[in-house]
mmCIF file of C-alpha atoms and ligand atoms in Angstrom:
data_model
loop_
_atom_site.group_PDB
_atom_site.id
_atom_site.type_symbol
_atom_site.label_atom_id
_atom_site.label_comp_id
_atom_site.label_asym_id
_atom_site.label_seq_id
_atom_site.Cartn_x
_atom_site.Cartn_y
_atom_site.Cartn_z
ATOM 1 C CA MET A 215 45.469 148.807 65.280
ATOM 2 C CA SER A 216 45.873 148.389 69.048
ATOM 3 C CA SER A 217 44.408 150.729 71.658
ATOM 4 C CA PRO A 218 46.858 152.868 73.630
ATOM 5 C CA SER A 219 48.388 151.078 76.622
ATOM 6 C CA PRO A 220 47.200 152.338 80.041
ATOM 7 C CA VAL A 221 50.625 151.553 81.465
ATOM 8 C CA PRO A 222 52.948 154.563 81.838
ATOM 9 C CA PRO A 223 56.357 154.356 80.158
ATOM 10 C CA VAL A 224 58.715 152.202 82.201
ATOM 11 C CA GLN A 225 62.302 153.108 81.424
ATOM 12 C CA LEU A 226 65.480 153.401 83.407
ATOM 13 C CA HIS A 227 66.161 156.815 84.980
ATOM 14 C CA ILE A 228 69.775 157.771 85.610
ATOM 15 C CA TYR A 229 71.162 159.979 88.411
ATOM 16 C CA PRO A 230 70.564 162.918 88.946
ATOM 17 C CA ALA A 231 66.923 162.381 87.813
ATOM 18 C CA LYS A 232 64.675 164.094 90.367
ATOM 19 C CA VAL A 233 62.461 161.042 90.872
ATOM 20 C CA LEU A 234 65.431 159.206 92.409
ATOM 21 C CA ARG A 235 65.448 161.718 95.272
ATOM 22 C CA GLN A 236 61.714 161.693 96.048
ATOM 23 C CA LYS A 237 60.086 159.768 98.887
ATOM 24 C CA ALA A 238 57.838 157.256 97.114
ATOM 25 C CA LYS A 239 54.158 156.798 98.010
ATOM 26 C CA PRO A 240 52.604 153.598 99.403
ATOM 27 C CA ILE A 241 50.529 151.432 97.036
ATOM 28 C CA ASP A 242 46.909 150.759 98.030
ATOM 29 C CA LYS A 243 45.426 149.394 94.773
ATOM 30 C CA PHE A 244 46.547 146.017 93.446
ATOM 31 C CA THR A 245 45.324 146.229 89.869
ATOM 32 C CA ASP A 246 46.176 144.561 86.575
ATOM 33 C CA GLU A 247 47.810 147.853 85.588
ATOM 34 C CA LEU A 248 50.160 147.584 88.590
ATOM 35 C CA ARG A 249 51.044 144.022 87.592
ATOM 36 C CA GLN A 250 51.738 145.200 84.014
ATOM 37 C CA VAL A 251 54.128 147.810 85.397
ATOM 38 C CA ILE A 252 55.850 145.094 87.440
ATOM 39 C CA ALA A 253 56.158 142.859 84.342
ATOM 40 C CA ARG A 254 57.737 145.764 82.426
ATOM 41 C CA MET A 255 60.120 146.387 85.344
ATOM 42 C CA PHE A 256 61.290 142.755 85.125
ATOM 43 C CA GLU A 257 61.923 143.280 81.380
ATOM 44 C CA VAL A 258 63.974 146.431 82.065
ATOM 45 C CA MET A 259 65.925 144.689 84.838
ATOM 46 C CA ASP A 260 66.686 141.734 82.550
ATOM 47 C CA VAL A 261 67.868 143.975 79.698
ATOM 48 C CA GLU A 262 70.100 145.911 82.103
ATOM 49 C CA GLU A 263 71.289 142.671 83.733
ATOM 50 C CA GLY A 264 70.428 143.913 87.215
ATOM 51 C CA ILE A 265 69.476 141.848 90.262
ATOM 52 C CA GLY A 266 67.193 144.509 91.745
ATOM 53 C CA LEU A 267 65.105 147.431 90.518
ATOM 54 C CA ALA A 268 62.959 149.934 92.419
ATOM 55 C CA ALA A 269 59.962 151.735 90.886
ATOM 56 C CA PRO A 270 61.557 155.223 91.259
ATOM 57 C CA GLN A 271 64.378 153.980 89.005
ATOM 58 C CA VAL A 272 61.842 153.683 86.171
ATOM 59 C CA GLY A 273 60.259 157.061 86.943
ATOM 60 C CA ILE A 274 57.418 155.751 89.137
ATOM 61 C CA SER A 275 57.357 157.158 92.665
ATOM 62 C CA LEU A 276 55.680 154.204 94.397
ATOM 63 C CA ARG A 277 56.870 151.912 97.202
ATOM 64 C CA LEU A 278 57.633 148.889 95.058
ATOM 65 C CA PHE A 279 60.756 146.992 94.104
ATOM 66 C CA ILE A 280 61.639 143.722 92.412
ATOM 67 C CA LEU A 281 64.574 141.355 92.871
ATOM 68 C CA ASP A 282 66.113 138.558 90.869
ATOM 69 C CA VAL A 283 68.821 137.437 93.245
ATOM 70 C CA PRO A 284 70.771 134.286 92.273
ATOM 71 C CA GLU A 285 69.398 131.168 93.937
ATOM 72 C CA ASN A 286 72.655 130.360 95.772
ATOM 73 C CA ALA A 287 72.472 133.771 97.465
ATOM 74 C CA LYS A 288 68.819 133.219 98.335
ATOM 75 C CA ARG A 289 69.627 129.953 100.043
ATOM 76 C CA GLY A 290 71.648 131.974 102.523
ATOM 77 C CA SER A 291 68.420 133.638 103.598
ATOM 78 C CA LEU A 292 66.387 132.559 106.580
ATOM 79 C CA ALA A 293 63.011 132.673 104.882
ATOM 80 C CA THR A 294 59.978 132.521 107.155
ATOM 81 C CA SER A 295 57.265 132.962 104.544
ATOM 82 C CA ILE A 296 58.330 133.368 100.924
ATOM 83 C CA PRO A 297 55.959 135.479 98.805
ATOM 84 C CA PRO A 298 53.506 132.957 97.339
ATOM 85 C CA SER A 299 53.589 134.496 93.872
ATOM 86 C CA ALA A 300 57.369 134.533 93.576
ATOM 87 C CA SER A 301 58.931 132.333 90.930
ATOM 88 C CA PRO A 302 62.438 131.034 91.685
ATOM 89 C CA GLY A 303 64.804 133.955 92.182
ATOM 90 C CA ARG A 304 62.181 136.560 91.288
ATOM 91 C CA MET A 305 60.444 138.486 94.044
ATOM 92 C CA VAL A 306 58.145 141.497 94.331
ATOM 93 C CA PHE A 307 58.106 143.738 97.427
ATOM 94 C CA ILE A 308 55.405 146.378 97.934
ATOM 95 C CA ASN A 309 55.255 148.818 100.895
ATOM 96 C CA PRO A 310 58.191 147.059 102.610
ATOM 97 C CA VAL A 311 58.953 147.675 106.277
ATOM 98 C CA LEU A 312 62.433 146.678 107.467
ATOM 99 C CA ARG A 313 63.956 145.835 110.809
ATOM 100 C CA PHE A 314 67.726 145.503 110.983
ATOM 101 C CA GLU A 315 69.962 143.216 113.026
ATOM 102 C CA GLY A 316 73.684 143.165 113.674
ATOM 103 C CA PRO A 317 76.591 145.623 113.393
ATOM 104 C CA VAL A 318 77.118 147.289 110.015
ATOM 105 C CA GLU A 319 79.651 145.729 107.653
ATOM 106 C CA PRO A 320 81.082 146.897 104.301
ATOM 107 C CA MET A 321 80.190 145.325 100.931
ATOM 108 C CA ASP A 322 80.683 146.524 97.347
ATOM 109 C CA GLU A 323 77.496 147.759 95.695
ATOM 110 C CA GLY A 324 76.528 149.180 92.338
ATOM 111 C CA CYS A 325 73.272 150.632 91.025
ATOM 112 C CA LEU A 326 71.667 150.668 87.559
ATOM 113 C CA SER A 327 70.875 154.380 88.063
ATOM 114 C CA LEU A 328 74.557 155.153 88.792
ATOM 115 C CA PRO A 329 76.494 153.714 85.820
ATOM 116 C CA GLU A 330 80.253 153.246 86.301
ATOM 117 C CA ILE A 331 79.962 153.745 90.071
ATOM 118 C CA THR A 332 80.694 151.039 92.632
ATOM 119 C CA GLY A 333 81.864 151.322 96.186
ATOM 120 C CA GLU A 334 81.722 149.996 99.720
ATOM 121 C CA VAL A 335 78.456 150.599 101.561
ATOM 122 C CA LEU A 336 77.982 149.898 105.268
ATOM 123 C CA ARG A 337 74.826 147.990 106.216
ATOM 124 C CA PRO A 338 73.696 145.575 108.940
ATOM 125 C CA PRO A 339 73.946 141.918 107.817
ATOM 126 C CA ILE A 340 70.442 140.719 108.682
ATOM 127 C CA VAL A 341 67.110 142.235 107.722
ATOM 128 C CA HIS A 342 63.574 141.290 108.744
ATOM 129 C CA VAL A 343 61.006 142.375 106.136
ATOM 130 C CA THR A 344 57.250 142.613 106.052
ATOM 131 C CA ALA A 345 55.766 143.523 102.674
ATOM 132 C CA LEU A 346 52.934 142.811 100.242
ATOM 133 C CA ASP A 347 53.143 140.899 96.980
ATOM 134 C CA GLU A 348 51.661 142.120 93.674
ATOM 135 C CA PHE A 349 48.221 140.851 94.736
ATOM 136 C CA GLY A 350 48.311 142.673 98.081
ATOM 137 C CA LYS A 351 49.014 139.516 100.066
ATOM 138 C CA PRO A 352 51.318 140.108 103.067
ATOM 139 C CA PHE A 353 54.484 138.098 103.642
ATOM 140 C CA THR A 354 57.460 138.170 105.977
ATOM 141 C CA LEU A 355 61.060 137.300 105.275
ATOM 142 C CA THR A 356 64.312 137.228 107.206
ATOM 143 C CA ALA A 357 67.338 137.538 104.941
ATOM 144 C CA GLY A 358 71.125 137.541 105.195
ATOM 145 C CA GLY A 359 73.916 137.771 102.652
ATOM 146 C CA LEU A 360 73.335 139.226 99.190
ATOM 147 C CA LEU A 361 69.551 139.027 99.519
ATOM 148 C CA SER A 362 69.666 141.212 102.654
ATOM 149 C CA ARG A 363 71.926 143.695 100.829
ATOM 150 C CA CYS A 364 69.578 143.935 97.873
ATOM 151 C CA ILE A 365 66.474 144.397 100.035
ATOM 152 C CA GLN A 366 68.161 147.240 101.942
ATOM 153 C CA HIS A 367 69.527 148.875 98.768
ATOM 154 C CA GLU A 368 66.143 148.803 96.988
ATOM 155 C CA THR A 369 64.218 150.001 100.051
ATOM 156 C CA ASP A 370 66.600 152.973 100.237
ATOM 157 C CA HIS A 371 65.496 153.879 96.682
ATOM 158 C CA LEU A 372 61.915 154.233 97.982
ATOM 159 C CA ASP A 373 63.151 156.943 100.365
ATOM 160 C CA GLY A 374 65.267 158.773 97.789
ATOM 161 C CA VAL A 375 68.503 157.402 99.252
ATOM 162 C CA LEU A 376 71.346 156.263 96.946
ATOM 163 C CA ILE A 377 74.569 154.334 97.519
ATOM 164 C CA ILE A 378 76.599 157.519 97.012
ATOM 165 C CA ASP A 379 74.980 158.789 100.260
ATOM 166 C CA LYS A 380 76.129 155.763 102.259
ATOM 167 C CA MET A 381 79.562 154.947 100.821
ATOM 168 C CA THR A 382 82.666 154.778 102.975
ATOM 169 C CA GLN A 383 84.947 157.795 102.702
ATOM 170 C CA PRO A 384 87.559 156.075 100.470
ATOM 171 C CA SER A 385 84.784 154.979 98.074
ATOM 172 C CA ARG A 386 83.367 158.518 97.965
ATOM 173 C CA VAL A 387 86.794 159.826 96.996
ATOM 174 C CA LYS A 388 87.224 157.067 94.389
ATOM 175 C CA ASN A 389 83.876 157.934 92.741
ATOM 176 C CA ARG A 390 83.941 161.730 93.062
ATOM 177 C CA ILE A 391 84.790 162.424 89.412
ATOM 178 C CA ALA A 392 82.312 159.833 88.061
ATOM 179 C CA VAL A 393 79.503 161.341 90.184
ATOM 180 C CA LYS A 394 80.353 164.879 89.017
ATOM 181 C CA LYS A 395 80.323 163.665 85.417
ATOM 182 C CA LEU A 396 76.789 162.256 85.804
ATOM 183 C CA GLU A 397 75.656 165.512 87.448
ATOM 184 C CA ASN A 398 77.019 167.569 84.555
ATOM 185 C CA ASP A 399 75.739 165.340 81.725
HETATM 186 NI NI1 NI B 609 70.036 150.970 92.931
#
């Protein structure tokens, strides 16, 4: 018989779950339990076939997200110091702080917490990030392309912001019924 796991349940939360609208708290303890949560998040992201997942999306209101962006998209990034613990494609961002560069441009985005919904979101093309890895070690990164998109999308989750808040007007209209359906489920 095994002892009960100290790790809270890590499962995908779908809009309009309240946790998706909360401002998440910074992380100040880099424990084995935190790293177990992160490992579970990677499992959930793999099952759902996502390329990014933020802690609030699994019911945990902490400033943490993970990415598994395809390598060809990562090569478009202008990395200054890649997180030392990151395996190829897989990255962990804790307490990220972003600085943006360039005029906003549209790109199609989806979100695991908003099934059936995709639409154009306006964001600046370049992002400069400072964050901590799962051991509390700081790193910096400058990203463009899909990697920049994902970093901005996941950081929005930490502030309770979703793509439906930032979509262009035509995309809002296109998704109106799907959003209402999720709200009424
Ligand atoms: Ni999302």
